[in-house]
Amino acid sequence: AQTVTQSQPEMSVQEAETVTLSCTYDTSESNYYLFWYKQPPSRQMILVIRQEAYKQQNATENRFSVNFQKAAKSFSLKISDSQLGDTAMYFCAFMSAGTASKLTFGTGTRLQVTL
Amino acid sequence: DAGVIQSPRHEVTEMGQEVTLRCKPISGHDYLFWYRQTMMRGLELLIYFNNNVPIDDSGMPEDRFSAKMPNASFSTLKIQPSEPRDSAVYFCASSFRQTNQPQHFGDGTRLSIL
């Protein structure tokens, strides 16, 4: 079974600064997908970024980028130029590329962006 | 495009009552997922469907929980009888060709069992 670990329950960053959220996972599979989801106080689950394991290039989406280290099974999220609207819970998630797969979530990191 | 639509947004009921949560997936999506989120256990997958057929219900906690998908545009999650420990936020999500596309979530139903 796959496991996803987010070791930082809470983090804080000042507006306009950069912050990195950590995520590690454990799997015996070679092909899979990794995701970061954001859950603001409104409770929505919003996809931030995704990474295919077979792609070596790190995914980027505007101010969000990942550092994907497949050998180390690490998938960190970097938020540049943090904004107040980035305040949310951030969940790392794993999905097997197999046909009978499901999304396995980490426990989340609560990010607070301050003035 | 409309996203995943869940109803009700909030539900408060007394223990022992039947609770039905509803979900309308994104049109054209062939996978539908039900998740439960609690402080203690985080986000857990309860069950998922492919083309209206249940594929994996190993996450359904007990026989009190049941889920159906009578057609491609509607699914229900039912709890009967409900208990206080069922209090949680229940999310529905849908995706197209599950292995290639991310899941899109609804806004969730906050369920409180008194």
PDB file of C-alpha atoms in Angstrom:
ATOM      1  CA  ALA A   1       0.000   0.000   0.000  1.00  0.00           C
ATOM      2  CA  GLN A   2       1.125   3.514  -0.714  1.00  0.00           C
ATOM      3  CA  THR A   3       1.676   6.058   2.009  1.00  0.00           C
ATOM      4  CA  VAL A   4       2.070   9.825   1.797  1.00  0.00           C
ATOM      5  CA  THR A   5       3.775  11.777   4.565  1.00  0.00           C
ATOM      6  CA  GLN A   6       3.651  15.507   5.154  1.00  0.00           C
ATOM      7  CA  SER A   7       5.889  16.217   8.114  1.00  0.00           C
ATOM      8  CA  GLN A   8       5.032  19.902   8.551  1.00  0.00           C
ATOM      9  CA  PRO A   9       1.610  20.300  10.207  1.00  0.00           C
ATOM     10  CA  GLU A  10       1.812  24.101  10.070  1.00  0.00           C
ATOM     11  CA  MET A  11       3.912  26.710   8.330  1.00  0.00           C
ATOM     12  CA  SER A  12       3.920  30.458   8.139  1.00  0.00           C
ATOM     13  CA  VAL A  13       5.354  32.793   5.507  1.00  0.00           C
ATOM     14  CA  GLN A  14       5.296  36.519   4.955  1.00  0.00           C
ATOM     15  CA  GLU A  15       3.621  37.966   1.934  1.00  0.00           C
ATOM     16  CA  ALA A  16       5.876  38.094  -1.141  1.00  0.00           C
ATOM     17  CA  GLU A  17       8.280  35.547   0.344  1.00  0.00           C
ATOM     18  CA  THR A  18       8.898  31.988  -0.852  1.00  0.00           C
ATOM     19  CA  VAL A  19       7.892  28.868   1.063  1.00  0.00           C
ATOM     20  CA  THR A  20       8.459  25.167   0.458  1.00  0.00           C
ATOM     21  CA  LEU A  21       6.113  22.446   1.666  1.00  0.00           C
ATOM     22  CA  SER A  22       7.511  18.939   2.037  1.00  0.00           C
ATOM     23  CA  CYS A  23       6.012  15.643   0.980  1.00  0.00           C
ATOM     24  CA  THR A  24       7.443  12.155   0.874  1.00  0.00           C
ATOM     25  CA  TYR A  25       5.770   8.983  -0.275  1.00  0.00           C
ATOM     26  CA  ASP A  26       6.367   5.282  -0.285  1.00  0.00           C
ATOM     27  CA  THR A  27       5.528   3.011  -3.193  1.00  0.00           C
ATOM     28  CA  SER A  28       6.928   0.026  -5.025  1.00  0.00           C
ATOM     29  CA  GLU A  29       5.463   1.171  -8.316  1.00  0.00           C
ATOM     30  CA  SER A  30       7.443   2.852 -11.051  1.00  0.00           C
ATOM     31  CA  ASN A  31       4.663   4.723 -12.795  1.00  0.00           C
ATOM     32  CA  TYR A  32       2.338   7.014 -10.872  1.00  0.00           C
ATOM     33  CA  TYR A  33       1.074  10.559 -10.485  1.00  0.00           C
ATOM     34  CA  LEU A  34       1.581  13.078  -7.718  1.00  0.00           C
ATOM     35  CA  PHE A  35      -0.619  16.047  -6.920  1.00  0.00           C
ATOM     36  CA  TRP A  36      -0.821  19.034  -4.655  1.00  0.00           C
ATOM     37  CA  TYR A  37      -4.320  20.143  -3.657  1.00  0.00           C
ATOM     38  CA  LYS A  38      -5.188  23.341  -1.815  1.00  0.00           C
ATOM     39  CA  GLN A  39      -8.093  23.578   0.635  1.00  0.00           C
ATOM     40  CA  PRO A  40      -8.852  27.174   1.691  1.00  0.00           C
ATOM     41  CA  PRO A  41     -11.225  27.969   4.564  1.00  0.00           C
ATOM     42  CA  SER A  42     -14.082  27.777   2.072  1.00  0.00           C
ATOM     43  CA  ARG A  43     -13.488  24.012   2.140  1.00  0.00           C
ATOM     44  CA  GLN A  44     -13.063  23.545  -1.606  1.00  0.00           C
ATOM     45  CA  MET A  45     -10.405  21.104  -2.794  1.00  0.00           C
ATOM     46  CA  ILE A  46      -8.519  22.854  -5.567  1.00  0.00           C
ATOM     47  CA  LEU A  47      -5.895  21.181  -7.723  1.00  0.00           C
ATOM     48  CA  VAL A  48      -2.680  23.199  -7.621  1.00  0.00           C
ATOM     49  CA  ILE A  49      -0.244  21.134  -9.642  1.00  0.00           C
ATOM     50  CA  ARG A  50       0.396  17.592 -10.867  1.00  0.00           C
ATOM     51  CA  GLN A  51       3.469  15.587 -11.805  1.00  0.00           C
ATOM     52  CA  GLU A  52       3.790  12.384 -13.800  1.00  0.00           C
ATOM     53  CA  ALA A  53       6.473  10.128 -12.371  1.00  0.00           C
ATOM     54  CA  TYR A  54       7.892   9.265 -15.794  1.00  0.00           C
ATOM     55  CA  LYS A  55       8.614  12.923 -16.509  1.00  0.00           C
ATOM     56  CA  GLN A  56      11.920  14.156 -15.158  1.00  0.00           C
ATOM     57  CA  GLN A  57      11.059  17.802 -15.665  1.00  0.00           C
ATOM     58  CA  ASN A  58       9.540  19.454 -12.625  1.00  0.00           C
ATOM     59  CA  ALA A  59       6.016  20.772 -13.123  1.00  0.00           C
ATOM     60  CA  THR A  60       5.302  24.490 -12.763  1.00  0.00           C
ATOM     61  CA  GLU A  61       2.081  26.490 -12.639  1.00  0.00           C
ATOM     62  CA  ASN A  62       2.655  30.229 -12.373  1.00  0.00           C
ATOM     63  CA  ARG A  63       3.948  30.854  -8.818  1.00  0.00           C
ATOM     64  CA  PHE A  64       3.773  27.163  -7.913  1.00  0.00           C
ATOM     65  CA  SER A  65       6.486  24.666  -8.734  1.00  0.00           C
ATOM     66  CA  VAL A  66       7.558  21.276  -7.511  1.00  0.00           C
ATOM     67  CA  ASN A  67      10.859  19.611  -6.771  1.00  0.00           C
ATOM     68  CA  PHE A  68      10.315  15.986  -7.728  1.00  0.00           C
ATOM     69  CA  GLN A  69      13.055  13.619  -6.624  1.00  0.00           C
ATOM     70  CA  LYS A  70      11.947  10.147  -7.735  1.00  0.00           C
ATOM     71  CA  ALA A  71      14.818   8.205  -6.208  1.00  0.00           C
ATOM     72  CA  ALA A  72      14.289   9.896  -2.869  1.00  0.00           C
ATOM     73  CA  LYS A  73      10.481   9.652  -3.217  1.00  0.00           C
ATOM     74  CA  SER A  74      10.167  13.311  -2.453  1.00  0.00           C
ATOM     75  CA  PHE A  75       7.697  15.791  -3.930  1.00  0.00           C
ATOM     76  CA  SER A  76       7.930  19.267  -2.426  1.00  0.00           C
ATOM     77  CA  LEU A  77       5.862  22.301  -3.397  1.00  0.00           C
ATOM     78  CA  LYS A  78       7.422  25.743  -3.716  1.00  0.00           C
ATOM     79  CA  ILE A  79       5.213  28.807  -3.598  1.00  0.00           C
ATOM     80  CA  SER A  80       6.922  31.954  -4.803  1.00  0.00           C
ATOM     81  CA  ASP A  81       5.764  35.509  -4.113  1.00  0.00           C
ATOM     82  CA  SER A  82       3.280  34.247  -1.511  1.00  0.00           C
ATOM     83  CA  GLN A  83      -0.066  35.993  -1.410  1.00  0.00           C
ATOM     84  CA  LEU A  84      -2.686  36.245   1.321  1.00  0.00           C
ATOM     85  CA  GLY A  85      -4.971  34.117  -0.830  1.00  0.00           C
ATOM     86  CA  ASP A  86      -2.505  31.245  -0.576  1.00  0.00           C
ATOM     87  CA  THR A  87      -3.523  30.739   3.054  1.00  0.00           C
ATOM     88  CA  ALA A  88      -4.958  27.218   3.110  1.00  0.00           C
ATOM     89  CA  MET A  89      -4.384  23.579   3.911  1.00  0.00           C
ATOM     90  CA  TYR A  90      -2.186  21.927   1.332  1.00  0.00           C
ATOM     91  CA  PHE A  91      -2.477  18.210   0.657  1.00  0.00           C
ATOM     92  CA  CYS A  92      -0.001  16.066  -1.200  1.00  0.00           C
ATOM     93  CA  ALA A  93      -1.573  13.083  -2.961  1.00  0.00           C
ATOM     94  CA  PHE A  94      -0.436   9.954  -4.775  1.00  0.00           C
ATOM     95  CA  MET A  95      -2.212   8.052  -7.503  1.00  0.00           C
ATOM     96  CA  SER A  96      -1.052   4.837  -9.099  1.00  0.00           C
ATOM     97  CA  ALA A  97      -1.073   4.682 -12.875  1.00  0.00           C
ATOM     98  CA  GLY A  98      -2.727   1.292 -12.666  1.00  0.00           C
ATOM     99  CA  THR A  99      -6.289   0.771 -13.740  1.00  0.00           C
ATOM    100  CA  ALA A 100      -7.647   0.178 -10.247  1.00  0.00           C
ATOM    101  CA  SER A 101      -6.057   3.062  -8.443  1.00  0.00           C
ATOM    102  CA  LYS A 102      -7.162   5.624  -5.932  1.00  0.00           C
ATOM    103  CA  LEU A 103      -5.930   8.933  -4.580  1.00  0.00           C
ATOM    104  CA  THR A 104      -3.996   8.613  -1.325  1.00  0.00           C
ATOM    105  CA  PHE A 105      -3.638  11.853   0.609  1.00  0.00           C
ATOM    106  CA  GLY A 106      -1.136  13.059   3.157  1.00  0.00           C
ATOM    107  CA  THR A 107      -2.309  14.623   6.399  1.00  0.00           C
ATOM    108  CA  GLY A 108      -1.876  18.151   5.108  1.00  0.00           C
ATOM    109  CA  THR A 109       0.143  21.268   5.929  1.00  0.00           C
ATOM    110  CA  ARG A 110      -1.644  24.357   7.138  1.00  0.00           C
ATOM    111  CA  LEU A 111      -0.029  27.410   5.522  1.00  0.00           C
ATOM    112  CA  GLN A 112      -0.586  30.885   6.896  1.00  0.00           C
ATOM    113  CA  VAL A 113       0.497  33.863   4.815  1.00  0.00           C
ATOM    114  CA  THR A 114       1.003  36.984   6.911  1.00  0.00           C
ATOM    115  CA  LEU A 115       1.481  40.662   6.136  1.00  0.00           C
TER     116      LEU A 115
ATOM    117  CA  ASP B   1     -18.405  24.644 -17.236  1.00  0.00           C
ATOM    118  CA  ALA B   2     -20.199  23.524 -14.096  1.00  0.00           C
ATOM    119  CA  GLY B   3     -18.043  21.698 -11.621  1.00  0.00           C
ATOM    120  CA  VAL B   4     -18.984  18.805  -9.393  1.00  0.00           C
ATOM    121  CA  ILE B   5     -22.188  19.698  -7.585  1.00  0.00           C
ATOM    122  CA  GLN B   6     -22.964  18.350  -4.145  1.00  0.00           C
ATOM    123  CA  SER B   7     -26.063  18.779  -2.025  1.00  0.00           C
ATOM    124  CA  PRO B   8     -26.831  19.632   0.634  1.00  0.00           C
ATOM    125  CA  ARG B   9     -23.931  21.846   1.649  1.00  0.00           C
ATOM    126  CA  HIS B  10     -24.735  21.334   5.311  1.00  0.00           C
ATOM    127  CA  GLU B  11     -26.800  18.656   7.019  1.00  0.00           C
ATOM    128  CA  VAL B  12     -27.636  18.436  10.695  1.00  0.00           C
ATOM    129  CA  THR B  13     -29.692  15.538  11.919  1.00  0.00           C
ATOM    130  CA  GLU B  14     -30.236  13.355  14.936  1.00  0.00           C
ATOM    131  CA  MET B  15     -28.620   9.991  15.361  1.00  0.00           C
ATOM    132  CA  GLY B  16     -30.624   7.124  14.007  1.00  0.00           C
ATOM    133  CA  GLN B  17     -31.943   9.122  11.078  1.00  0.00           C
ATOM    134  CA  GLU B  18     -31.257   8.268   7.469  1.00  0.00           C
ATOM    135  CA  VAL B  19     -28.954  10.669   5.651  1.00  0.00           C
ATOM    136  CA  THR B  20     -28.631  10.951   1.880  1.00  0.00           C
ATOM    137  CA  LEU B  21     -25.873  12.945   0.241  1.00  0.00           C
ATOM    138  CA  ARG B  22     -26.074  13.750  -3.438  1.00  0.00           C
ATOM    139  CA  CYS B  23     -23.554  14.365  -6.171  1.00  0.00           C
ATOM    140  CA  LYS B  24     -23.660  15.412  -9.792  1.00  0.00           C
ATOM    141  CA  PRO B  25     -20.309  14.814 -11.519  1.00  0.00           C
ATOM    142  CA  ILE B  26     -18.868  16.896 -14.308  1.00  0.00           C
ATOM    143  CA  SER B  27     -20.545  16.004 -17.582  1.00  0.00           C
ATOM    144  CA  GLY B  28     -18.498  13.481 -19.538  1.00  0.00           C
ATOM    145  CA  HIS B  29     -16.500  12.243 -16.568  1.00  0.00           C
ATOM    146  CA  ASP B  30     -16.560   8.471 -16.231  1.00  0.00           C
ATOM    147  CA  TYR B  31     -15.137   8.106 -12.725  1.00  0.00           C
ATOM    148  CA  LEU B  32     -16.839   9.214  -9.525  1.00  0.00           C
ATOM    149  CA  PHE B  33     -15.349   9.107  -6.034  1.00  0.00           C
ATOM    150  CA  TRP B  34     -16.733   9.595  -2.531  1.00  0.00           C
ATOM    151  CA  TYR B  35     -14.338  10.781   0.196  1.00  0.00           C
ATOM    152  CA  ARG B  36     -14.748  11.515   3.873  1.00  0.00           C
ATOM    153  CA  GLN B  37     -12.647  14.119   5.708  1.00  0.00           C
ATOM    154  CA  THR B  38     -12.234  14.186   9.479  1.00  0.00           C
ATOM    155  CA  MET B  39      -9.662  15.748  11.758  1.00  0.00           C
ATOM    156  CA  MET B  40      -8.627  12.363  13.096  1.00  0.00           C
ATOM    157  CA  ARG B  41      -8.356  10.399   9.845  1.00  0.00           C
ATOM    158  CA  GLY B  42      -7.859  13.076   7.199  1.00  0.00           C
ATOM    159  CA  LEU B  43      -9.185  12.375   3.715  1.00  0.00           C
ATOM    160  CA  GLU B  44     -10.309   8.821   3.118  1.00  0.00           C
ATOM    161  CA  LEU B  45     -11.634   7.275  -0.066  1.00  0.00           C
ATOM    162  CA  LEU B  46     -14.907   5.498   0.650  1.00  0.00           C
ATOM    163  CA  ILE B  47     -15.901   4.153  -2.758  1.00  0.00           C
ATOM    164  CA  TYR B  48     -15.458   4.856  -6.431  1.00  0.00           C
ATOM    165  CA  PHE B  49     -17.398   4.114  -9.602  1.00  0.00           C
ATOM    166  CA  ASN B  50     -16.410   3.692 -13.225  1.00  0.00           C
ATOM    167  CA  ASN B  51     -19.164   4.063 -15.804  1.00  0.00           C
ATOM    168  CA  ASN B  52     -21.736   3.874 -12.980  1.00  0.00           C
ATOM    169  CA  VAL B  53     -20.369   0.551 -11.682  1.00  0.00           C
ATOM    170  CA  PRO B  54     -18.817   0.369  -8.190  1.00  0.00           C
ATOM    171  CA  ILE B  55     -15.172  -0.635  -8.544  1.00  0.00           C
ATOM    172  CA  ASP B  56     -13.760  -0.446  -5.034  1.00  0.00           C
ATOM    173  CA  ASP B  57     -15.843  -0.063  -1.899  1.00  0.00           C
ATOM    174  CA  SER B  58     -13.193  -1.241   0.528  1.00  0.00           C
ATOM    175  CA  GLY B  59     -13.185   2.145   2.213  1.00  0.00           C
ATOM    176  CA  MET B  60     -16.852   2.042   3.177  1.00  0.00           C
ATOM    177  CA  PRO B  61     -16.713   1.858   6.950  1.00  0.00           C
ATOM    178  CA  GLU B  62     -19.754  -0.268   7.709  1.00  0.00           C
ATOM    179  CA  ASP B  63     -22.905  -1.751   6.316  1.00  0.00           C
ATOM    180  CA  ARG B  64     -24.683   1.395   7.414  1.00  0.00           C
ATOM    181  CA  PHE B  65     -23.052   3.113   4.459  1.00  0.00           C
ATOM    182  CA  SER B  66     -24.208   2.528   0.896  1.00  0.00           C
ATOM    183  CA  ALA B  67     -23.606   4.312  -2.383  1.00  0.00           C
ATOM    184  CA  LYS B  68     -25.350   4.157  -5.710  1.00  0.00           C
ATOM    185  CA  MET B  69     -24.879   5.618  -9.146  1.00  0.00           C
ATOM    186  CA  PRO B  70     -28.064   5.021 -11.130  1.00  0.00           C
ATOM    187  CA  ASN B  71     -26.828   7.029 -14.113  1.00  0.00           C
ATOM    188  CA  ALA B  72     -23.818   8.963 -15.349  1.00  0.00           C
ATOM    189  CA  SER B  73     -24.997  12.259 -13.878  1.00  0.00           C
ATOM    190  CA  PHE B  74     -26.038  11.320 -10.358  1.00  0.00           C
ATOM    191  CA  SER B  75     -24.773   9.487  -7.314  1.00  0.00           C
ATOM    192  CA  THR B  76     -25.908   9.148  -3.716  1.00  0.00           C
ATOM    193  CA  LEU B  77     -24.188   8.214  -0.491  1.00  0.00           C
ATOM    194  CA  LYS B  78     -26.584   7.003   2.162  1.00  0.00           C
ATOM    195  CA  ILE B  79     -26.047   6.412   5.862  1.00  0.00           C
ATOM    196  CA  GLN B  80     -28.706   4.463   7.704  1.00  0.00           C
ATOM    197  CA  PRO B  81     -28.882   4.635  10.660  1.00  0.00           C
ATOM    198  CA  SER B  82     -26.581   7.579  11.257  1.00  0.00           C
ATOM    199  CA  GLU B  83     -24.319   7.868  14.302  1.00  0.00           C
ATOM    200  CA  PRO B  84     -22.447  10.845  15.824  1.00  0.00           C
ATOM    201  CA  ARG B  85     -19.111   9.385  14.677  1.00  0.00           C
ATOM    202  CA  ASP B  86     -20.278   9.774  11.086  1.00  0.00           C
ATOM    203  CA  SER B  87     -19.974  13.545  11.480  1.00  0.00           C
ATOM    204  CA  ALA B  88     -17.503  14.717   8.832  1.00  0.00           C
ATOM    205  CA  VAL B  89     -17.192  16.533   5.539  1.00  0.00           C
ATOM    206  CA  TYR B  90     -18.082  14.280   2.630  1.00  0.00           C
ATOM    207  CA  PHE B  91     -16.611  15.079  -0.763  1.00  0.00           C
ATOM    208  CA  CYS B  92     -17.577  13.836  -4.157  1.00  0.00           C
ATOM    209  CA  ALA B  93     -15.038  14.012  -6.987  1.00  0.00           C
ATOM    210  CA  SER B  94     -15.070  13.051 -10.633  1.00  0.00           C
ATOM    211  CA  SER B  95     -12.502  12.504 -13.340  1.00  0.00           C
ATOM    212  CA  PHE B  96     -12.164  11.437 -16.929  1.00  0.00           C
ATOM    213  CA  ARG B  97     -10.023   8.401 -17.680  1.00  0.00           C
ATOM    214  CA  GLN B  98      -8.876   8.210 -14.083  1.00  0.00           C
ATOM    215  CA  THR B  99      -5.282   7.292 -14.662  1.00  0.00           C
ATOM    216  CA  ASN B 100      -4.567  10.294 -16.841  1.00  0.00           C
ATOM    217  CA  GLN B 101      -6.593  13.085 -15.371  1.00  0.00           C
ATOM    218  CA  PRO B 102      -6.815  14.693 -11.939  1.00  0.00           C
ATOM    219  CA  GLN B 103      -9.912  14.464  -9.845  1.00  0.00           C
ATOM    220  CA  HIS B 104     -12.167  17.495  -9.569  1.00  0.00           C
ATOM    221  CA  PHE B 105     -13.863  17.920  -6.226  1.00  0.00           C
ATOM    222  CA  GLY B 106     -17.233  19.282  -5.221  1.00  0.00           C
ATOM    223  CA  ASP B 107     -17.578  21.747  -2.359  1.00  0.00           C
ATOM    224  CA  GLY B 108     -18.397  18.970   0.100  1.00  0.00           C
ATOM    225  CA  THR B 109     -21.264  18.317   2.483  1.00  0.00           C
ATOM    226  CA  ARG B 110     -20.650  19.057   6.151  1.00  0.00           C
ATOM    227  CA  LEU B 111     -22.601  16.421   8.059  1.00  0.00           C
ATOM    228  CA  SER B 112     -23.318  16.769  11.762  1.00  0.00           C
ATOM    229  CA  ILE B 113     -25.033  13.934  13.609  1.00  0.00           C
ATOM    230  CA  LEU B 114     -26.322  14.981  17.025  1.00  0.00           C
TER     231      LEU B 114
END
